[in-house]
Amino acid sequence: MLMTVEETLEAVELAFKEGARGYAQMPPKVYLNYHGYKGDLRTMPAYLERLDISAVKVVSVYPENGQKFGLPTVMATILLTDPKNGQLLAIMGGGQ
């Protein structure tokens, strides 16, 4: 199911409001540094308690990707899960 830009912005705004009201769990990012490759991987889990939805954003950052491989510097994927049973609901791109 594709969302319109307006629907997406409304969902993001609602998520930020829930966080500001204290109804979100968002632990600090976890970093894996790939020193030999000059890049890193970051994971960012979140749970919106009143909306009963959970997700993990996985982001890789490689500053030299453009010149070396013709790839973006930042790439991201979001995994949306059902907190009731852990079922994967969606895999979404999280980049630009």
Coordinates of N, CA and C in Angstrom, one line a residue:
M1 N 0.8 -1.2 0.0 CA 0.0 0.0 0.0 C 0.9 1.2 0.0
L2 N 0.8 2.0 -1.0 CA 1.5 3.3 -1.1 C 0.8 4.4 -0.4
M3 N 1.5 5.3 0.3 CA 0.9 6.4 0.9 C 1.2 7.6 0.1
T4 N 0.3 8.6 0.2 CA 0.6 9.9 -0.5 C 1.6 10.7 0.4
V5 N 2.1 11.7 -0.2 CA 3.0 12.6 0.5 C 2.3 13.1 1.7
E6 N 1.1 13.5 1.6 CA 0.3 14.1 2.7 C 0.1 13.1 3.8
E7 N -0.2 11.9 3.4 CA -0.4 10.8 4.4 C 0.9 10.5 5.2
T8 N 1.9 10.5 4.5 CA 3.2 10.2 5.1 C 3.6 11.3 6.0
L9 N 3.4 12.6 5.6 CA 3.7 13.7 6.5 C 2.9 13.7 7.8
E10 N 1.6 13.3 7.6 CA 0.7 13.2 8.8 C 1.2 12.1 9.7
A11 N 1.6 11.0 9.2 CA 2.1 9.9 10.0 C 3.3 10.3 10.8
V12 N 4.2 10.9 10.1 CA 5.5 11.4 10.7 C 5.2 12.4 11.8
E13 N 4.3 13.3 11.6 CA 3.9 14.3 12.6 C 3.3 13.7 13.8
L14 N 2.4 12.7 13.6 CA 1.8 12.0 14.7 C 2.9 11.3 15.5
A15 N 3.8 10.6 14.9 CA 4.9 9.9 15.6 C 5.7 10.9 16.4
F16 N 6.0 12.0 15.9 CA 6.8 13.0 16.7 C 6.0 13.5 17.9
K17 N 4.7 13.7 17.7 CA 3.8 14.2 18.8 C 3.7 13.1 19.9
E18 N 3.6 11.9 19.5 CA 3.6 10.8 20.5 C 4.9 10.7 21.3
G19 N 6.0 10.9 20.6 CA 7.3 11.0 21.3 C 7.4 12.1 22.3
A20 N 6.9 13.3 21.8 CA 6.9 14.5 22.7 C 6.1 14.3 23.9
R21 N 5.0 13.5 23.8 CA 4.1 13.3 24.9 C 4.6 12.1 25.8
G22 N 5.7 11.5 25.5 CA 6.2 10.5 26.3 C 5.7 9.1 26.0
Y23 N 5.1 8.9 24.9 CA 4.5 7.6 24.5 C 5.4 6.8 23.5
A24 N 6.6 7.1 23.5 CA 7.5 6.4 22.5 C 8.8 5.9 23.3
Q25 N 9.2 4.7 22.9 CA 10.5 4.2 23.4 C 11.4 4.3 22.2
M26 N 12.5 5.0 22.4 CA 13.5 5.2 21.4 C 14.9 5.2 22.1
P27 N 15.5 4.0 22.3 CA 16.8 3.9 22.9 C 17.8 4.5 22.0
P28 N 19.0 4.8 22.5 CA 20.1 5.4 21.7 C 20.5 4.5 20.6
K29 N 21.0 5.1 19.5 CA 21.5 4.4 18.3 C 22.6 3.4 18.8
V30 N 22.7 2.3 18.0 CA 23.8 1.4 18.2 C 24.7 1.5 16.9
Y31 N 25.9 1.7 17.1 CA 26.9 1.8 16.0 C 27.8 0.6 15.8
L32 N 28.0 0.2 14.6 CA 29.1 -0.7 14.3 C 30.0 0.0 13.3
N33 N 31.3 0.2 13.7 CA 32.2 0.9 12.9 C 33.1 -0.1 12.1
Y34 N 33.1 0.2 10.8 CA 33.9 -0.7 9.9 C 35.1 0.2 9.5
H35 N 36.0 0.3 10.4 CA 37.2 1.1 10.2 C 38.0 0.8 8.9
G36 N 38.1 -0.4 8.6 CA 38.8 -0.8 7.4 C 38.2 -0.4 6.1
Y37 N 36.9 -0.1 6.2 CA 36.1 0.3 5.0 C 35.6 1.7 5.1
K38 N 36.0 2.4 6.2 CA 35.6 3.8 6.4 C 34.1 4.0 6.3
G39 N 33.4 3.2 7.0 CA 32.0 3.3 7.0 C 31.4 2.8 8.4
D40 N 30.1 2.9 8.5 CA 29.5 2.4 9.7 C 28.0 2.0 9.5
L41 N 27.5 1.2 10.4 CA 26.1 0.8 10.4 C 25.5 1.2 11.7
R42 N 24.3 1.8 11.6 CA 23.6 2.3 12.7 C 22.2 1.7 12.8
T43 N 21.8 1.3 14.0 CA 20.4 0.8 14.2 C 19.7 1.7 15.1
M44 N 18.4 1.9 14.8 CA 17.6 2.8 15.6 C 16.2 2.2 15.8
P45 N 16.0 1.5 16.9 CA 14.7 0.9 17.2 C 13.7 2.0 17.8
A46 N 12.4 1.8 17.6 CA 11.4 2.6 18.2 C 10.1 1.9 18.4
Y47 N 9.4 2.3 19.4 CA 8.1 1.7 19.7 C 7.1 2.8 20.1
L48 N 6.1 3.0 19.3 CA 5.0 4.0 19.6 C 3.9 3.2 20.4
E49 N 3.9 3.4 21.7 CA 3.1 2.6 22.6 C 1.6 2.8 22.3
R50 N 1.1 4.0 22.2 CA -0.4 4.2 22.0 C -0.8 3.8 20.6
L51 N 0.1 3.9 19.7 CA -0.2 3.5 18.3 C 0.0 2.0 18.1
D52 N 0.7 1.4 19.0 CA 1.1 -0.1 19.0 C 1.8 -0.5 17.7
I53 N 2.8 0.2 17.4 CA 3.6 -0.1 16.2 C 5.1 0.1 16.6
S54 N 5.9 -0.8 15.9 CA 7.3 -0.8 16.2 C 8.1 -0.8 14.9
A55 N 9.3 -0.3 15.0 CA 10.2 -0.3 13.8 C 11.6 -0.2 14.2
V56 N 12.5 -0.7 13.2 CA 13.9 -0.5 13.4 C 14.4 0.1 12.1
K57 N 15.1 1.2 12.2 CA 15.8 1.8 11.0 C 17.2 1.4 11.0
V58 N 17.7 0.8 9.9 CA 19.1 0.4 9.7 C 19.7 1.3 8.7
V59 N 20.8 2.0 9.1 CA 21.4 3.0 8.2 C 22.9 2.7 8.1
S60 N 23.3 2.8 6.9 CA 24.8 2.7 6.6 C 25.3 4.0 6.1
V61 N 26.5 4.4 6.6 CA 27.1 5.6 6.2 C 28.5 5.4 5.7
Y62 N 28.8 5.6 4.4 CA 30.1 5.4 3.8 C 30.4 6.7 3.0
P63 N 31.1 7.6 3.6 CA 31.5 8.9 2.9 C 32.1 8.8 1.6
E64 N 32.9 7.7 1.3 CA 33.6 7.5 0.1 C 32.8 6.7 -1.0
N65 N 31.6 6.4 -0.7 CA 30.8 5.6 -1.6 C 30.6 6.2 -3.0
G66 N 30.4 7.5 -3.0 CA 30.1 8.1 -4.3 C 31.3 8.0 -5.3
Q67 N 32.5 8.4 -4.8 CA 33.7 8.4 -5.6 C 34.2 7.0 -5.9
K68 N 34.0 6.0 -5.0 CA 34.5 4.7 -5.2 C 33.6 3.8 -5.9
F69 N 32.3 3.9 -5.6 CA 31.4 2.9 -6.1 C 30.2 3.5 -6.9
G70 N 30.0 4.8 -6.9 CA 28.9 5.4 -7.5 C 27.6 5.2 -6.7
L71 N 27.8 4.9 -5.4 CA 26.6 4.7 -4.5 C 26.4 5.9 -3.6
P72 N 25.2 6.0 -3.0 CA 24.9 7.1 -2.1 C 25.8 6.9 -0.8
T73 N 26.1 8.0 -0.2 CA 26.8 8.0 1.0 C 26.0 7.4 2.1
V74 N 24.7 7.7 2.2 CA 23.8 7.2 3.2 C 22.8 6.3 2.6
M75 N 22.6 5.1 3.1 CA 21.5 4.2 2.6 C 20.8 3.7 3.9
A76 N 19.5 3.5 3.8 CA 18.7 3.1 5.0 C 17.5 2.2 4.6
T77 N 17.2 1.3 5.5 CA 16.0 0.5 5.4 C 15.3 0.5 6.7
I78 N 13.9 0.5 6.6 CA 13.1 0.5 7.8 C 12.3 -0.8 7.9
L79 N 12.4 -1.5 9.0 CA 11.6 -2.7 9.2 C 10.5 -2.4 10.2
L80 N 9.2 -2.5 9.7 CA 8.0 -2.2 10.5 C 7.6 -3.6 11.1
T81 N 7.4 -3.7 12.4 CA 7.0 -4.9 13.0 C 5.8 -4.7 13.9
D82 N 5.0 -5.8 14.1 CA 3.9 -5.9 15.0 C 4.4 -6.3 16.4
P83 N 4.3 -5.4 17.3 CA 4.8 -5.7 18.7 C 4.1 -6.8 19.4
K84 N 2.9 -7.2 18.9 CA 2.1 -8.2 19.6 C 2.8 -9.6 19.4
N85 N 3.4 -9.8 18.2 CA 3.9 -11.1 17.8 C 5.2 -11.1 17.1
G86 N 5.8 -9.9 16.8 CA 7.0 -9.8 16.1 C 7.0 -9.9 14.6
Q87 N 5.8 -10.1 14.1 CA 5.6 -10.3 12.6 C 6.1 -9.1 11.9
L88 N 6.9 -9.3 10.8 CA 7.3 -8.3 9.9 C 6.1 -7.8 9.1
L89 N 5.9 -6.5 9.1 CA 4.7 -5.9 8.4 C 5.1 -5.3 7.1
A90 N 6.3 -4.7 7.1 CA 6.8 -4.0 5.9 C 8.3 -3.8 6.0
I91 N 8.9 -3.7 4.8 CA 10.2 -3.3 4.6 C 10.2 -2.1 3.7
M92 N 10.7 -1.0 4.2 CA 10.6 0.3 3.5 C 12.0 0.9 3.3
G93 N 12.2 1.6 2.2 CA 13.4 2.4 2.0 C 13.4 3.5 3.0
G94 N 14.5 3.9 3.5 CA 14.6 5.0 4.5 C 15.6 6.1 4.1
G95 N 16.0 6.0 2.8 CA 16.9 7.0 2.3 C 16.3 8.3 1.8
Q96 N 17.0 9.1 1.1 CA 16.5 10.3 0.6 C 15.4 10.1 -0.3

